[in-house]
CSV table of C-alpha atoms in Angstrom, one decimal:
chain,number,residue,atom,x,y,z
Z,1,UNK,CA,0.0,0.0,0.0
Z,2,UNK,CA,2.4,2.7,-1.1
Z,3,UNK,CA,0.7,6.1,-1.0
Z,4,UNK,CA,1.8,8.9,-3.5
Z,5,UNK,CA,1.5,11.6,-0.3
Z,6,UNK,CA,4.1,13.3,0.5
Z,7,UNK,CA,4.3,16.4,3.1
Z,8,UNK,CA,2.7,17.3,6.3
Z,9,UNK,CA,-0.9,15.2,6.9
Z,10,UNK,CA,-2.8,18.4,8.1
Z,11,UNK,CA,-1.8,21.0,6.0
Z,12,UNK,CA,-4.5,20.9,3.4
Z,13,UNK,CA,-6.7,21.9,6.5
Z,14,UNK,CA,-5.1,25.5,6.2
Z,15,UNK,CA,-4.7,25.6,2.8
Z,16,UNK,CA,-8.5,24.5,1.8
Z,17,UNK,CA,-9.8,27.6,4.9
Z,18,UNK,CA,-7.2,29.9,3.0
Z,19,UNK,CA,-9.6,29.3,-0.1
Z,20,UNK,CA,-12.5,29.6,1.8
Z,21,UNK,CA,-11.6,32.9,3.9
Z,22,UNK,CA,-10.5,34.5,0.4
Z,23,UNK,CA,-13.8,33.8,-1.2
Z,24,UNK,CA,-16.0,34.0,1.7
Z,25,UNK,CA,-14.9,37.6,3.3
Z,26,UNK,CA,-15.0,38.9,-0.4
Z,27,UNK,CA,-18.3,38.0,-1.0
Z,28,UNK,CA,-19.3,39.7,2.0
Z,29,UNK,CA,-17.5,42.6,1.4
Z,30,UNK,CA,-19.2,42.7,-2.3
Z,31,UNK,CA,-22.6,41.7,-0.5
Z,32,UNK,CA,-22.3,45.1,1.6
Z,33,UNK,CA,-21.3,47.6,-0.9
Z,34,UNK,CA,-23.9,46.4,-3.6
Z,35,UNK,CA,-27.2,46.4,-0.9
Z,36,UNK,CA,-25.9,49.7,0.3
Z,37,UNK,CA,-25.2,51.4,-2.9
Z,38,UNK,CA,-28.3,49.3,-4.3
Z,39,UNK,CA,-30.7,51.3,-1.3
Z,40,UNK,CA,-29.4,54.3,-2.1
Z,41,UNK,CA,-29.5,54.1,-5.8
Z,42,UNK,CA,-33.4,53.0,-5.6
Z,43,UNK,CA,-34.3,56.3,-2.8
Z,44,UNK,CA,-32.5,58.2,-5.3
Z,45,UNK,CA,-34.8,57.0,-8.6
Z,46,UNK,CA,-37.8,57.6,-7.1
Z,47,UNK,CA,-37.4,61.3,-7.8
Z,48,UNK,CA,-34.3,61.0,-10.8
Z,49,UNK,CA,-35.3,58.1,-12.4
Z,50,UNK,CA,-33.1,59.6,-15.6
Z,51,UNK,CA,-30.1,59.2,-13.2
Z,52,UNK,CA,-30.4,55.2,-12.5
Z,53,UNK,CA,-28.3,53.9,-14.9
Z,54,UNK,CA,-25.2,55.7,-14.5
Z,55,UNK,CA,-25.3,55.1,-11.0
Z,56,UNK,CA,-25.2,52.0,-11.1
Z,57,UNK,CA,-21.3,52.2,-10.8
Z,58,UNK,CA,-20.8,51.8,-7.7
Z,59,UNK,CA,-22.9,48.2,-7.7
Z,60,UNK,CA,-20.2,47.2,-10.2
Z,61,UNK,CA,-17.0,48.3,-9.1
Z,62,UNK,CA,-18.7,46.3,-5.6
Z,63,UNK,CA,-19.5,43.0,-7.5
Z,64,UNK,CA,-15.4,43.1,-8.8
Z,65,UNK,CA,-14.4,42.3,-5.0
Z,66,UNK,CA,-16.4,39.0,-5.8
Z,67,UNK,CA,-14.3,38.0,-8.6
Z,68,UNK,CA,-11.0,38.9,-7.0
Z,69,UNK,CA,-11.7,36.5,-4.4
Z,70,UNK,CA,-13.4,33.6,-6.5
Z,71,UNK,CA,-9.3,34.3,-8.3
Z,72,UNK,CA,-7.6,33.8,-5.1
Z,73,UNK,CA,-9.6,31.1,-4.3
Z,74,UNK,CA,-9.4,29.2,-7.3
Z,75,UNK,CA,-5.6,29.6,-7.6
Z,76,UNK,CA,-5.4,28.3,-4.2
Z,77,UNK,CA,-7.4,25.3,-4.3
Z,78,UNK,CA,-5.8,24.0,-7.5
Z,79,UNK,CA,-2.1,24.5,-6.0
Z,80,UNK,CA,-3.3,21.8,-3.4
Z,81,UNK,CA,-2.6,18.5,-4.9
Z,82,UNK,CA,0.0,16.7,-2.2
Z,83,UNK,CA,0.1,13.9,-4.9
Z,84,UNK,CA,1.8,15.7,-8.0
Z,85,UNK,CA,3.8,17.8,-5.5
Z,86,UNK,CA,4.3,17.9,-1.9
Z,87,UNK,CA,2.7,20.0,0.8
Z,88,UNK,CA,4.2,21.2,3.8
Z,89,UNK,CA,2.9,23.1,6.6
Z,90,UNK,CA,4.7,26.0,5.4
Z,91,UNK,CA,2.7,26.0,2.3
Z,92,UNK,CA,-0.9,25.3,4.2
Z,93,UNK,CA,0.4,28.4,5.8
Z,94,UNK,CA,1.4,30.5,2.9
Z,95,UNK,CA,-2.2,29.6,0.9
Z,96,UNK,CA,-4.2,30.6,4.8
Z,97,UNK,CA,-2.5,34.1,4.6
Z,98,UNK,CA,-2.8,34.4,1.0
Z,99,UNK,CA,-6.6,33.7,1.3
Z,100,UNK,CA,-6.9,36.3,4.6
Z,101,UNK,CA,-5.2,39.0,2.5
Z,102,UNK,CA,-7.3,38.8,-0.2
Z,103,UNK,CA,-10.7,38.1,2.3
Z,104,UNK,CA,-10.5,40.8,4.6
Z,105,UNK,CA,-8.9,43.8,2.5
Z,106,UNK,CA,-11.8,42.9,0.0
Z,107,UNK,CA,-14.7,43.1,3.0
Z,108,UNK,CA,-13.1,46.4,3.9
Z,109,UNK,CA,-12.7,47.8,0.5
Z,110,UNK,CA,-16.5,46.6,0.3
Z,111,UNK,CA,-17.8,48.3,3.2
Z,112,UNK,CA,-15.8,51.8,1.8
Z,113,UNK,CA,-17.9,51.4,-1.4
Z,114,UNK,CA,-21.3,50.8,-0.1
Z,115,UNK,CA,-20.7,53.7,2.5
Z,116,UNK,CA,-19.2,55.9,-0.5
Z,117,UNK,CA,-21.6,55.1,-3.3
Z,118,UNK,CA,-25.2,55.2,-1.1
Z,119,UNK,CA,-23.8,58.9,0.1
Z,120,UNK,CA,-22.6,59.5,-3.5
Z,121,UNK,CA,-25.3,58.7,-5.6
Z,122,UNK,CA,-28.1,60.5,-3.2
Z,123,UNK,CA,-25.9,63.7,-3.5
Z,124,UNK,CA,-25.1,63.3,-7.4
Z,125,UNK,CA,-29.2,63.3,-7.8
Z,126,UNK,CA,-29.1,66.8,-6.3
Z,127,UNK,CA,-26.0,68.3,-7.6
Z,128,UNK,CA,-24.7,66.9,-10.7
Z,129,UNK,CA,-20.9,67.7,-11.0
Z,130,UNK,CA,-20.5,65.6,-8.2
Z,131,UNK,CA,-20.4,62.5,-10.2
Z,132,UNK,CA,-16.7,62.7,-11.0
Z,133,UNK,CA,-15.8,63.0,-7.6
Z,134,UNK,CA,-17.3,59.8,-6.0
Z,135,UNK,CA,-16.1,58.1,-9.0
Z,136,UNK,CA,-12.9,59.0,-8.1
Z,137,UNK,CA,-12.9,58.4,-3.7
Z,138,UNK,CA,-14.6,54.7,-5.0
Z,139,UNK,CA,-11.6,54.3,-7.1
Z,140,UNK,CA,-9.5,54.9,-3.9
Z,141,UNK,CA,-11.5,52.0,-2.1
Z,142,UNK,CA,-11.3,49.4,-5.0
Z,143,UNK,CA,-7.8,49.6,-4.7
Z,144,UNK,CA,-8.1,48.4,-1.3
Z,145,UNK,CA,-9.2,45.0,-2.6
Z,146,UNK,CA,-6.5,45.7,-5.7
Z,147,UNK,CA,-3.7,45.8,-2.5
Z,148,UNK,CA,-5.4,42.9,-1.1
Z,149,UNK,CA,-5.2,40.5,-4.6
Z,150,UNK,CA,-1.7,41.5,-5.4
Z,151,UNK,CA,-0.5,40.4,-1.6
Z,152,UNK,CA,-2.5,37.6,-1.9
Z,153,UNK,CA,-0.9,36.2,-5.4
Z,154,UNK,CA,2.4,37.0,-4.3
Z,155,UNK,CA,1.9,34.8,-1.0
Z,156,UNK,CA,0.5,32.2,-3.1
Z,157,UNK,CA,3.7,31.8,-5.3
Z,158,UNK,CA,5.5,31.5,-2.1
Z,159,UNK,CA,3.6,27.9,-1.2
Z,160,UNK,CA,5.9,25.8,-3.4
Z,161,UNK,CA,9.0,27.2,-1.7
Z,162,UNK,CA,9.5,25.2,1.6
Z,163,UNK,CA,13.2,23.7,2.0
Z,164,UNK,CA,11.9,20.8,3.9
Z,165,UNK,CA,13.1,18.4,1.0
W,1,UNK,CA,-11.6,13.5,12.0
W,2,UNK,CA,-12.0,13.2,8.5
W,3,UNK,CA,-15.8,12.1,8.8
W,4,UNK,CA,-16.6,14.6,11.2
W,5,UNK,CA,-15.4,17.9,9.5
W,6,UNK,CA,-16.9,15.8,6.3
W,7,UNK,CA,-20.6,15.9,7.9
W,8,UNK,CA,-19.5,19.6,9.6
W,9,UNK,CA,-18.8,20.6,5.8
W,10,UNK,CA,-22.4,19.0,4.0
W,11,UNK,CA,-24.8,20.0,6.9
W,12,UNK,CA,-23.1,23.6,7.6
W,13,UNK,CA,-23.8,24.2,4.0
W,14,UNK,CA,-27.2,23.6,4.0
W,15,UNK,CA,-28.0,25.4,7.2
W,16,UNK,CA,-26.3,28.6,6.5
W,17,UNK,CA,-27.5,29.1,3.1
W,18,UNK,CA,-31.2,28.1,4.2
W,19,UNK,CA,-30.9,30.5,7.0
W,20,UNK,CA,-29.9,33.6,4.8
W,21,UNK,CA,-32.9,33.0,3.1
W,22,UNK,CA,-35.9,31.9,5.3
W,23,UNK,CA,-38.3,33.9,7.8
W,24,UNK,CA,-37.5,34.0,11.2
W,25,UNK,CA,-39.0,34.9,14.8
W,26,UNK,CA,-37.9,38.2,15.1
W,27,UNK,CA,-40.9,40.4,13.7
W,28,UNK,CA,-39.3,44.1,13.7
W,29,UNK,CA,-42.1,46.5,12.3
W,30,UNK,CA,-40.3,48.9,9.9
W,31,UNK,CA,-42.8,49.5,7.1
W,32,UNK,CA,-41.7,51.6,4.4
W,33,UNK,CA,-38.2,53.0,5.8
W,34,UNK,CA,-34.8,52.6,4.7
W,35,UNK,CA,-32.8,51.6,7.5
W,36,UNK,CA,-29.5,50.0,7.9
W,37,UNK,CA,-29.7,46.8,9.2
W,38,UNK,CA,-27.1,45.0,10.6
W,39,UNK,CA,-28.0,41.7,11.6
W,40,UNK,CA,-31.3,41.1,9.8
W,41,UNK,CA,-32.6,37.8,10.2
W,42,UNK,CA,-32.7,36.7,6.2
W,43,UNK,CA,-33.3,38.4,2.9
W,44,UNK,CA,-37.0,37.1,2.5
W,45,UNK,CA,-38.2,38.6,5.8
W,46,UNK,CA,-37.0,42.1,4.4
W,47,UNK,CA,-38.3,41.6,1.0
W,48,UNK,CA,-41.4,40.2,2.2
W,49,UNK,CA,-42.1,43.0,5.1
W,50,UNK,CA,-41.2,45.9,2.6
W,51,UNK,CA,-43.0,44.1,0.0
W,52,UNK,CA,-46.4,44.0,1.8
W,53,UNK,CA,-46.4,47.2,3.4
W,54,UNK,CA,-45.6,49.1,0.0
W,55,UNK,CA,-48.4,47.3,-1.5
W,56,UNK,CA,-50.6,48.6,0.7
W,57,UNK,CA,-51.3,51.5,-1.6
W,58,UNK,CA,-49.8,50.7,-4.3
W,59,UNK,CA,-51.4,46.8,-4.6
W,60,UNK,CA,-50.2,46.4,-8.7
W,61,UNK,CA,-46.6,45.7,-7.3
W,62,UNK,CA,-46.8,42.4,-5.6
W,63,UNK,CA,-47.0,40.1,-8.8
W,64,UNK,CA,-43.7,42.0,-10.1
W,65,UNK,CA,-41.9,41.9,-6.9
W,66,UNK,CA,-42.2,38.2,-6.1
W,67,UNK,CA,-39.0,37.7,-8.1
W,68,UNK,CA,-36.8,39.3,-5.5
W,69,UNK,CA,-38.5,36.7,-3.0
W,70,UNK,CA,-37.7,34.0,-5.5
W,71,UNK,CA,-33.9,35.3,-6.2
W,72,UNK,CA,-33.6,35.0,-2.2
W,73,UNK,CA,-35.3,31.3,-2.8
W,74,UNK,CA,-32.8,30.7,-5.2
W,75,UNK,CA,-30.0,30.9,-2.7
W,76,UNK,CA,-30.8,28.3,-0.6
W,77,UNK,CA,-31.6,25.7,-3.5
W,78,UNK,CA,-28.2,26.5,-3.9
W,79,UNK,CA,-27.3,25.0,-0.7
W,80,UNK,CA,-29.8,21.8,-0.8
W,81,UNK,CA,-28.2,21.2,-4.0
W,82,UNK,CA,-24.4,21.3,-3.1
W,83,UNK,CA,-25.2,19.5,0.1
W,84,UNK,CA,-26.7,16.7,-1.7
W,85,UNK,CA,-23.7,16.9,-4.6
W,86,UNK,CA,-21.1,16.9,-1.2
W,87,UNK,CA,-22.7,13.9,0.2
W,88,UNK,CA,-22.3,11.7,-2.6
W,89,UNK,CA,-19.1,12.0,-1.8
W,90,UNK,CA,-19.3,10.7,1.1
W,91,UNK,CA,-17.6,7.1,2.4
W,92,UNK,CA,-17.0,5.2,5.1
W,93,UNK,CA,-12.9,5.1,5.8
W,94,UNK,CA,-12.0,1.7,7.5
W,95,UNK,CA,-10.5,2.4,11.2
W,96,UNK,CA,-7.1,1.7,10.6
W,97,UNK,CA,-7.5,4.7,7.4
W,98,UNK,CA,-8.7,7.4,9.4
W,99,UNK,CA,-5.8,9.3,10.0
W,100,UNK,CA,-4.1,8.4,6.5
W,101,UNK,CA,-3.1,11.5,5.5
W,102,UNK,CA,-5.0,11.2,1.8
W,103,UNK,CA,-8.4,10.8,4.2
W,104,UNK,CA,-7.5,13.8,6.0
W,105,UNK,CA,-7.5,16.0,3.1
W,106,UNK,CA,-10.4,14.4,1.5
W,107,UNK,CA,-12.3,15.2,4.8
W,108,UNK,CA,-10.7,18.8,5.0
W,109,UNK,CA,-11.9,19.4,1.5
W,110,UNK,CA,-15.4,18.8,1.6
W,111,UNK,CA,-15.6,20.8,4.9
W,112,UNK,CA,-14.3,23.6,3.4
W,113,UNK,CA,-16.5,23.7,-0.1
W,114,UNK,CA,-19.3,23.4,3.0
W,115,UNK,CA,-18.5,26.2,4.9
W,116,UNK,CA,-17.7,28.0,1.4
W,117,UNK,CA,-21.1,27.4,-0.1
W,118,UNK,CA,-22.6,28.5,3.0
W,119,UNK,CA,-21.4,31.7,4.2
W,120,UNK,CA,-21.6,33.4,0.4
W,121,UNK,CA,-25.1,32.6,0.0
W,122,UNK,CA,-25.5,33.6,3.5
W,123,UNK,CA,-24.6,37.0,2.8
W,124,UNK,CA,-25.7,36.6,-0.9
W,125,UNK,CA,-29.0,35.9,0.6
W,126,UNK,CA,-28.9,39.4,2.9
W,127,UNK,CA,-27.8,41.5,0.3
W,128,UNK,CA,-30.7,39.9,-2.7
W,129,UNK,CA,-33.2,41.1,0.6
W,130,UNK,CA,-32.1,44.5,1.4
W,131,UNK,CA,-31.9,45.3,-2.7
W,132,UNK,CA,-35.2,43.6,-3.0
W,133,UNK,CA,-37.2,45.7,-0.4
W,134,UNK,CA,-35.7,49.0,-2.0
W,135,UNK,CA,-36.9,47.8,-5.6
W,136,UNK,CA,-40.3,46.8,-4.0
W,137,UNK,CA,-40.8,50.2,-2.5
W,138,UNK,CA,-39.2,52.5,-5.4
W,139,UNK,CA,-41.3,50.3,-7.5
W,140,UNK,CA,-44.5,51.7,-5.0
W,141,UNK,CA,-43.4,54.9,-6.5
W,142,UNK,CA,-42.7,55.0,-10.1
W,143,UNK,CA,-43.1,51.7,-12.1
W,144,UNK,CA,-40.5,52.2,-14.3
W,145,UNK,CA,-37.5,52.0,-12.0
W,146,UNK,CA,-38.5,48.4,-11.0
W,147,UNK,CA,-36.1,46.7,-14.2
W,148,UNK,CA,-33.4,49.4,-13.1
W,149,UNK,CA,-33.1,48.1,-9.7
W,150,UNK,CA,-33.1,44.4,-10.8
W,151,UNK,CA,-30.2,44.8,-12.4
W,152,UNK,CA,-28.8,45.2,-9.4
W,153,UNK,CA,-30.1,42.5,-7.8
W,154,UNK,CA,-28.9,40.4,-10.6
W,155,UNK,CA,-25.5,41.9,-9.6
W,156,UNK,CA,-26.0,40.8,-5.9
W,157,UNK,CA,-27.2,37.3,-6.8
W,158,UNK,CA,-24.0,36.8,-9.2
W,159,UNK,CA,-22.1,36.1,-5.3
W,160,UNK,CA,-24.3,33.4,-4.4
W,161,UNK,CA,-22.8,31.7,-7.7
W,162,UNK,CA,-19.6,32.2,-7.4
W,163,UNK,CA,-19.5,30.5,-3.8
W,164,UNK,CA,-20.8,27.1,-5.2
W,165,UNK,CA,-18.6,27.3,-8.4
W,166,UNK,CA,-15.9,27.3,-6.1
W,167,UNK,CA,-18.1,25.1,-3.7
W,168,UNK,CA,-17.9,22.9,-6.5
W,169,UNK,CA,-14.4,22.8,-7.7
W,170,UNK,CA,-12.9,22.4,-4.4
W,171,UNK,CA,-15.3,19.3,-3.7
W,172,UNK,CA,-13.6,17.8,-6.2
W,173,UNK,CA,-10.6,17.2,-5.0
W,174,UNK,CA,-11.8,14.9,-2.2
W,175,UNK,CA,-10.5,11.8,-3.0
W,176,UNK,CA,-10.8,8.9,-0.3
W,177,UNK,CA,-7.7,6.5,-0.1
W,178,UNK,CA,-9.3,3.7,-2.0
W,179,UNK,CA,-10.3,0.3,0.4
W,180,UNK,CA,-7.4,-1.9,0.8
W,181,UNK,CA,-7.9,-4.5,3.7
C-alpha cells in the first residue's frame, strides 16, 4: 500500500480555509457595498429616475471584490494537490495568509464602497458635478481590494517554496 | 476526523445558506423605511415586510416583486443542491485509514467547499433582501425604476454563484484513499 503523499498530513486543513476565507470575506464585502449602494441608488430613482443607470457604478465596481476573491480562491485550491507535488505546513500556511489577505482587504474595500456610493449617488441626484468626484474616492477604495489580490498572489507563489526536502 | 469535519462541511452548507434565506421569529415593524440593518434575520423577511407594506397602496406591485422573493429562494436551492452533490461524496474510511493522510485531506476538503457554499449565499441571501425591499418600494413609487433596480439585484445574486462554483471545484478534490484490507 504505497501512497503517492508526500508532506505534512494536516496541511490541506489550512490551505482549503485559505480558499474559503478569500472567497468568503470577499463576498461579504461585495454583498455590503452592492445592498448599500443598491438602497441608495433605488431612494435616489424615485425622484431622478433619468439618473439610474449611470449610478449604477458603484454596484459594479462592488460585484469586482467577488471576482477577486473567487481568483484567489481558485488559484489556491488548485495549488493543493499533495500527490503531483508535496505540501508542507509551510505551504498550508502561505495559501491561509494568501486567502486572509485577499478576504478581509476585500470586505473592507466593500464596506468603503457601499458607505461611499449610497452617500454619493443621493448627492449626485441633487448636484450633478459631483459624479466625478465619487467616481474618483470609490476608485481609492477598489484599490483596497486591488492591494489585497496583489498580496495575496504574491503569497500564493510562495507555497511551493518550503526547504523541507 | 475526516468524517466529522466531512458531515460539519455537508450539513453547515445547507443550514447557512437556508438561514440567509428563510423567515425567522424576530418580527421588527419597519414599514416603508430605509434603514440599515445589521443583523437582519434573512433576505426574504425584508423583502417580504417591505414588500407588503408598499403594496398597501400601491397593490399592482406584488405580482412583479415576487421575483426578488424567488432570487432570495434561489439561494438556498443553492445550498440543498451542493449539500446533496457533497454527500455523494461521502464514504465510510475503515479504522485503521482514518488518519491516512490522503483521508484527512479528503475530509478537509469537503468541509471547506461546506463552509464556502454556505457563508456566500448567507450573505448573498442578505444583500438579494435588502436590494429587493428597496426595488419593491421605489417600485411603490414610479413603475418604471422596478427593471433598473433588478439589475442590481442580478449583480448581488452573481455572489451566491460564485461560492458554489468554487463550492464545486474544491469538492472535487476529495478523494478517499481507495479500500485496501
Amino acid at each position: 500500500m504505497s501512497s503517492q503523499f508526500s508532506g505534512d498530513e494536516t496541511a490541506p486543513f489550512f490551505g482549503f480555509l485559505g480558499a474559503a476565507a478569500a472567497l468568503v470575506f470577499s463576498c461579504m464585502g461585495a454583498a455590503y457595498g452592492t445592498a448599500k449602494s443598491g438602497v441608495g441608488v433605488a431612494s435616489m430613482g424615485v425622484m431622478r429616475p433619468e439618473l439610474v443607470m449611470k449610478s449604477i457604478v458603484p454596484v459594479v465596481m462592488a460585484g469586482v471584490l467577488g471576482i477577486y476573491g473567487l481568483i484567489i480562491a481558485v488559484i489556491i485550491s488548485t495549488g493543493i494537490n499533495p500527490k503531483a507535488k508535496s505540501y508542507y505546513l509551510f505551504d498550508g500556511y502561505a495559501h491561509l495568509s494568501s486567502g486572509l489577505a485577499c478576504g478581509l482587504a476585500g470586505l473592507s474595500a466593500g464596506m468603503a464602497i457601499g458607505i461611499v456610493g449610497d452617500a454619493g449617488v443621493r448627492a449626485n441626484a441633487q448636484q450633478p458635478k459631483l459624479f466625478v468626484g465619487m467616481i474618483l474616492i470609490l476608485i481609492f477604495a477598489e484599490a483596497l481590494a486591488l492591494y489585497g489580490l496583489i498580496v495575496g498572489i504574491i503569497l500564493s507563489s510562495r507555497a511551493g517554496q518550503s526547504r523541507a526536502e | 476526523m475526516s468524517g466529522a469535519s466531512t458531515m460539519m462541511g455537508v450539513s453547515s452548507g445547507s443550514l447557512v445558506a437556508s438561514s440567509g434565506a428563510d423567515l425567522t421569529v424576530y418580527i421588527f415593524r419597519r414599514r416603508n423605511r430605509h434603514r440599515h440593518r445589521r443583523f437582519s434575520p434573512g433576505g426574504i423577511y425584508i423583502t417580504g415586510s417591505s414588500l407588503i407594506g408598499a403594496a398597501i397602496k400601491a397593490p399592482r406591485i406584488t405580482s412583479k416583486n415576487l421575483i426578488s422573493v424567488i432570487f432570495c429562494e434561489a439561494v438556498a436551492i443553492y445550498g440543498v443542491i451542493v449539500a446533496i452533490i457533497l454527500q455523494t461524496k461521502l464514504e465510510s474510511v475503515p479504522t485503521s485509514q482514518i488518519y491516512a493522510p490522503e483521508s484527512l485531506r479528503a475530509g478537509y476538503a469537503i468541509f471547506a467547499s461546506g463552509i464556502i457554499v454556505g457563508f456566500a449565499n448567507l450573505v448573498c441571501g442578505l444583500c438579494v433582501g435588502i436590494i429587493g425591499s428597496s426595488c419593491a418600494l421605489s417600485d411603490a413609487q414610479n413603475s418604471s425604476l422596478f427593471v433598473k433596480i433588478l439589475v442590481i439585484e442580478i449583480f448581488g445574486s452573481a455572489l451566491g454563484l460564485f461560492g458554489v462554483i468554487v463550492g464545486i471545484i474544491m469538492s472535487a478534490q476529495a478523494a478517499w484513499p481507495s479500500k485496501i484490507a
